[in-house]
Short mmCIF file of C-alpha atoms in Angstrom, two decimals:
data_model
loop_
_atom_site.label_atom_id
_atom_site.label_comp_id
_atom_site.label_asym_id
_atom_site.label_seq_id
_atom_site.Cartn_x
_atom_site.Cartn_y
_atom_site.Cartn_z
CA MET A 67 94.33 136.03 84.40
CA ARG A 68 97.63 136.64 86.15
CA PHE A 69 96.93 133.73 88.47
CA GLN A 70 96.12 131.47 85.51
CA LEU A 71 99.42 132.47 83.92
CA HIS A 72 101.31 131.70 87.10
CA LYS A 73 99.55 128.35 87.37
CA LYS A 74 100.59 127.47 83.83
CA ILE A 75 104.18 128.51 84.46
CA TYR A 76 104.40 126.47 87.64
CA HIS A 77 102.69 123.53 85.96
CA PHE A 78 105.34 123.70 83.24
CA ILE A 79 108.18 124.03 85.76
CA TRP A 80 106.78 121.02 87.63
CA SER A 81 106.84 118.97 84.43
CA ILE A 82 110.46 119.75 83.54
CA TRP A 83 112.22 120.45 86.84
CA LYS A 84 114.09 117.74 88.63
CA LYS A 85 111.95 116.78 91.57
CA LYS A 86 113.16 115.77 94.98
CA SER A 87 111.24 113.67 97.41
CA LEU A 88 111.11 113.23 101.14
CA VAL A 89 109.34 110.65 103.26
CA VAL A 90 107.67 112.46 106.14
CA ASN A 91 105.45 110.64 108.61
CA GLY A 92 104.85 107.87 106.08
CA TYR A 93 104.01 110.19 103.18
CA CYS A 94 106.35 110.27 100.20
CA ILE A 95 106.20 113.92 99.18
CA SER A 96 107.63 115.29 95.94
CA TYR A 97 108.78 118.86 95.66
CA CYS A 98 110.85 121.19 93.50
CA GLU A 99 113.58 123.33 94.91
CA LEU A 100 113.68 126.61 93.00
CA PRO A 101 115.83 129.71 93.24
CA TRP A 102 114.18 132.22 95.50
CA MET A 103 113.90 134.71 92.62
CA LEU A 104 111.58 132.35 90.70
CA LEU A 105 109.17 132.08 93.60
CA ILE A 106 108.84 135.67 94.61
CA GLY A 107 105.82 137.60 93.38
CA SER A 108 103.75 134.56 92.57
CA LYS A 109 100.09 134.47 93.53
CA GLY A 110 99.67 130.88 94.54
CA SER A 111 99.11 129.55 98.01
CA LYS A 112 102.08 131.23 99.57
CA SER A 113 103.72 130.88 102.92
CA TRP A 114 106.68 132.71 104.28
CA PHE A 115 109.10 131.02 106.57
CA GLN A 116 112.02 132.26 108.57
CA ASN A 117 114.66 131.26 106.08
CA GLY A 118 112.89 130.89 102.80
CA MET A 119 109.61 130.55 101.07
CA CYS A 120 107.30 127.83 99.93
CA ILE A 121 104.48 127.78 97.40
CA THR A 122 101.93 125.05 96.79
CA TYR A 123 99.79 124.54 93.75
CA ILE A 124 97.09 121.90 93.39
CA PRO A 125 95.90 121.75 89.80
CA ASP A 126 94.36 118.47 88.62
CA GLN A 127 94.53 116.94 92.08
CA THR A 128 98.33 117.02 92.04
CA ILE A 129 99.95 118.76 94.96
CA MET A 130 102.90 120.65 93.53
CA ILE A 131 105.21 121.96 96.17
CA PHE A 132 107.87 124.50 95.30
CA ILE A 133 110.28 125.60 97.94
CA SER A 134 113.03 128.12 98.04
CA SER A 135 116.57 126.79 98.01
CA LYS A 136 117.13 129.09 100.97
CA GLU A 137 114.83 127.00 103.16
CA ASN A 138 116.41 125.94 106.44
CA PRO A 139 117.61 122.32 105.97
CA SER A 140 116.90 121.42 109.61
CA THR A 141 113.19 122.20 109.28
CA ILE A 142 112.66 121.41 105.61
CA SER A 143 110.72 118.21 106.27
CA TYR A 144 108.26 120.09 108.48
CA THR A 145 107.86 122.83 105.87
CA ILE A 146 107.12 120.32 103.14
CA TYR A 147 104.84 118.25 105.35
CA HIS A 148 102.89 121.38 106.29
CA GLU A 149 102.38 122.37 102.66
CA TYR A 150 101.43 118.82 101.70
CA ILE A 151 98.79 118.63 104.43
CA GLU A 152 97.45 122.04 103.47
CA GLY A 153 97.13 120.73 99.93
CA LEU A 154 95.33 117.59 101.14
CA CYS A 155 92.66 119.77 102.76
CA SER A 156 91.49 120.67 99.27
CA LEU A 157 91.22 117.08 98.07
CA LYS A 158 87.77 115.69 98.74
CA GLN A 159 88.89 112.07 98.84
CA ARG A 160 91.46 112.82 101.60
CA GLU A 161 89.20 114.86 103.89
CA VAL A 162 88.47 112.13 106.41
CA GLU A 163 92.17 111.31 106.70
CA VAL A 164 93.23 114.95 107.21
CA SER A 165 90.45 115.83 109.64
CA SER A 166 91.20 112.70 111.68
CA LEU A 167 94.90 113.62 111.80
CA PHE A 168 93.92 117.13 112.90
CA LEU A 169 91.75 115.87 115.75
CA GLN A 170 94.51 113.51 116.96
CA ALA A 171 97.07 116.32 116.68
CA MET A 172 94.98 118.72 118.76
CA GLU A 173 94.57 116.10 121.48
CA SER A 174 98.32 115.54 121.52
CA LEU A 175 99.20 119.27 121.55
CA LYS A 176 96.91 120.06 124.48
CA GLU A 177 99.50 118.40 126.74
CA TYR A 178 101.77 121.37 126.02
CA ASP A 179 99.25 124.15 125.53
CA SER A 180 95.69 123.68 126.73
CA ASN A 181 94.53 126.79 124.85
CA ILE A 182 95.96 125.95 121.46
CA GLY A 183 92.48 125.50 119.94
CA GLY A 184 91.56 128.97 121.22
CA GLN A 185 94.64 130.51 119.60
CA PHE A 186 93.81 128.85 116.30
CA MET A 187 90.22 130.06 116.55
CA LYS A 188 91.34 133.64 117.19
CA SER A 189 93.68 133.56 114.21
CA VAL A 190 90.86 132.27 111.98
CA GLU A 191 88.45 134.94 113.22
CA LYS A 192 90.79 137.82 112.49
CA LYS A 193 91.70 136.73 108.95
CA GLU A 194 89.67 137.80 105.97
CA ASP A 195 90.06 134.44 104.21
CA LYS A 196 88.82 132.18 107.00
CA THR A 197 88.81 129.01 104.91
CA GLN A 198 92.46 129.43 103.92
CA GLN A 199 93.50 130.26 107.49
CA SER A 200 91.63 127.20 108.79
CA CYS A 201 93.56 124.98 106.36
CA HIS A 202 96.77 126.63 107.59
CA CYS A 203 95.82 125.92 111.23
CA ILE A 204 94.94 122.31 110.41
CA ALA A 205 98.32 121.83 108.69
CA LEU A 206 100.17 123.63 111.49
CA ALA A 207 98.55 121.44 114.16
CA ILE A 208 99.49 118.26 112.28
CA GLU A 209 103.02 119.56 111.66
CA LEU A 210 103.44 120.45 115.35
CA ALA A 211 102.18 117.04 116.45
CA LEU A 212 104.83 115.43 114.24
CA ALA A 213 107.50 117.76 115.65
CA LYS A 214 106.38 116.82 119.17
CA SER A 215 106.86 113.14 118.43
CA GLU A 216 110.35 113.70 116.98
CA MET A 217 111.92 116.47 119.08
CA ASP A 218 113.04 116.49 122.68
CA SER A 219 110.84 118.40 125.07
CA ASP A 220 112.81 121.69 125.24
CA LYS A 221 113.38 121.89 121.52
CA PHE A 222 109.73 121.21 120.82
CA ARG A 223 108.56 123.83 123.29
CA ALA A 224 110.71 126.44 121.51
CA TYR A 225 109.41 125.26 118.11
CA LEU A 226 105.81 125.44 119.34
CA GLU A 227 106.21 128.90 120.86
CA ASN A 228 107.82 130.22 117.69
CA ALA A 229 105.05 128.71 115.52
CA LEU A 230 102.26 130.21 117.61
CA LEU A 231 103.97 133.60 117.73
CA GLU A 232 105.20 133.93 114.17
CA ARG A 233 102.98 131.76 112.03
CA LEU A 234 99.41 132.37 113.13
CA MET B 44 62.59 116.34 113.54
CA ASN B 45 64.09 119.28 115.38
CA THR B 46 66.43 121.29 113.17
CA LYS B 47 69.39 123.18 114.64
CA LEU B 48 71.16 125.42 112.22
CA PHE B 49 74.71 126.73 112.60
CA SER B 50 76.17 129.24 110.21
CA PHE B 51 79.75 130.45 109.87
CA SER B 52 81.12 133.37 107.88
CA PHE B 53 83.55 131.43 105.75
CA GLU B 54 84.13 131.88 102.03
CA LYS B 55 83.49 128.19 101.50
CA PRO B 56 83.51 125.05 103.63
CA ILE B 57 86.98 123.91 104.70
CA PHE B 58 85.95 120.35 103.96
CA SER B 59 83.22 119.54 101.50
CA GLY B 60 81.94 116.69 103.65
CA PHE B 61 80.11 116.92 106.95
CA SER B 62 82.41 114.48 108.77
CA GLY B 63 85.54 116.54 108.04
CA SER B 64 83.83 119.69 109.26
CA ALA B 65 82.68 117.93 112.43
CA ARG B 66 86.26 116.88 113.21
CA PHE B 67 87.53 120.40 112.51
CA LEU B 68 85.02 121.95 114.92
CA ALA B 69 85.75 119.31 117.56
CA GLY B 70 89.44 120.25 117.45
CA MET B 71 88.92 124.00 117.82
CA GLU B 72 88.07 125.94 120.97
CA GLY B 73 84.68 127.56 121.45
CA VAL B 74 82.93 125.25 119.02
CA GLN B 75 84.29 122.04 120.51
CA ASP B 76 80.99 120.98 122.14
CA LEU B 77 79.15 121.42 118.86
CA GLY B 78 81.92 119.49 117.09
CA ASN B 79 81.62 116.60 119.54
CA ILE B 80 77.85 116.42 119.08
CA LEU B 81 78.37 116.39 115.34
CA LEU B 82 81.01 113.69 115.66
CA ASN B 83 78.49 111.56 117.57
CA SER B 84 76.07 112.02 114.72
CA LEU B 85 78.55 110.19 112.50
CA GLU B 86 77.97 107.07 114.52
CA ASP B 87 74.89 104.98 113.96
CA SER B 88 72.81 106.80 116.54
CA LYS B 89 69.31 107.62 115.39
CA ASN B 90 69.06 110.64 117.72
CA VAL B 91 71.32 113.00 115.85
CA ALA B 92 71.80 113.55 112.15
CA GLY B 93 73.98 116.10 110.48
CA ILE B 94 74.53 117.65 107.11
CA GLN B 95 76.24 120.67 105.69
CA TYR B 96 75.09 122.89 102.89
CA ASN B 97 77.23 122.21 99.89
CA PRO B 98 75.95 123.83 96.73
CA ASP B 99 78.59 122.02 94.69
CA GLN B 100 77.18 118.65 95.59
CA GLU B 101 74.70 117.61 92.92
CA GLU B 102 72.94 115.10 95.09
CA TYR B 103 72.58 117.59 97.90
CA TRP B 104 68.81 117.84 98.16
CA ASN B 105 68.41 114.08 97.74
CA ILE B 106 70.68 113.60 100.75
CA ILE B 107 68.62 116.05 102.80
CA ARG B 108 65.40 114.30 101.80
CA LYS B 109 66.88 110.93 102.74
CA LYS B 110 68.03 112.25 106.13
CA ILE B 111 64.61 113.73 106.86
CA LYS B 112 62.94 110.47 105.86
CA THR B 113 65.33 108.20 107.78
CA PHE B 114 65.86 110.22 110.93
CA THR B 115 62.27 111.21 111.65
CA ASP B 116 62.77 111.55 115.42
CA ALA B 117 66.32 112.85 115.32
CA GLU B 118 67.80 116.27 115.77
CA LEU B 119 69.14 117.53 112.49
CA TYR B 120 72.31 119.61 112.78
CA PHE B 121 72.76 121.75 109.77
CA LEU B 122 76.05 123.48 108.96
CA ILE B 123 76.30 126.45 106.63
CA TRP B 124 79.73 127.93 105.95
CA SER B 125 79.14 130.46 103.24
CA PRO B 126 77.85 133.88 104.30
CA LYS B 127 76.07 134.13 100.97
CA ILE B 128 73.54 131.51 101.99
CA ARG B 129 70.76 133.01 104.05
CA ASP B 130 69.57 131.05 107.08
CA LYS B 131 65.93 131.90 106.44
CA LYS B 132 66.01 130.44 102.96
CA ILE B 133 67.50 127.16 104.17
CA ARG B 134 65.09 126.94 107.11
CA LYS B 135 62.16 127.42 104.75
CA LEU B 136 63.41 124.74 102.37
CA ILE B 137 63.94 122.24 105.19
CA SER B 138 60.58 123.08 106.69
CA ASN B 139 58.92 122.45 103.33
CA GLU B 140 60.70 119.10 103.02
CA GLN B 141 59.62 118.12 106.52
CA SER B 142 55.99 119.08 106.01
CA GLN B 143 55.86 117.01 102.84
CA ARG B 144 56.96 113.97 104.88
CA ARG B 145 54.24 114.36 107.51
#
């Protein structure tokens, strides 16, 4: 009931709020930037980040991404890309695309960390909601592969280490 | 047809289709070999066939019947994600389907 109410509220906000968009890795992704206070306490798909918060809703096959205005501007494209990919996991018609991206990403990331698949597996095993955690790992792998292609080696290594330590 | 059944304790499948699940397993550690075998089954080989249990799919049992009919000499890899589905029940249903084809 509470979740349904939240869904309706966010659906309404999505329809009236001025949306922003970002092109990340060829995807044009729309999102709403909301005050942090409006996002807190919601029961959607929720992820915490170092400097803000992001929530995704996917009613009627529309991926609605809401992010906190406190989100770190230097990593905002990765945050949004991650949430978008996580949303795509739930869309049947995009499954082949997402799973192919995941497989390519894992191949690419093994250059830096040969045990990355093992770390993902461990994180899935210890979570109660294994399906949700798997979607998170899929999105994280694809996000990290994009970061690898855009960042210099040292910066990416720090980004990767932080992601594996703080976000699994 | 030799049936190999793999079950996972997930709430629901990550991907509703078999091919997405195969790619997911191939990318993870520990289940990578299984994932690669399942990925091969996506090619036109007649030696391996794969399917995953998806109760939401209306045509589900028709797909199973078609696989059993088409891939008579193949190994059938069967993925079950939900812990609510009991292996024995699925094995019995597949066995019944196979015996009807003989």
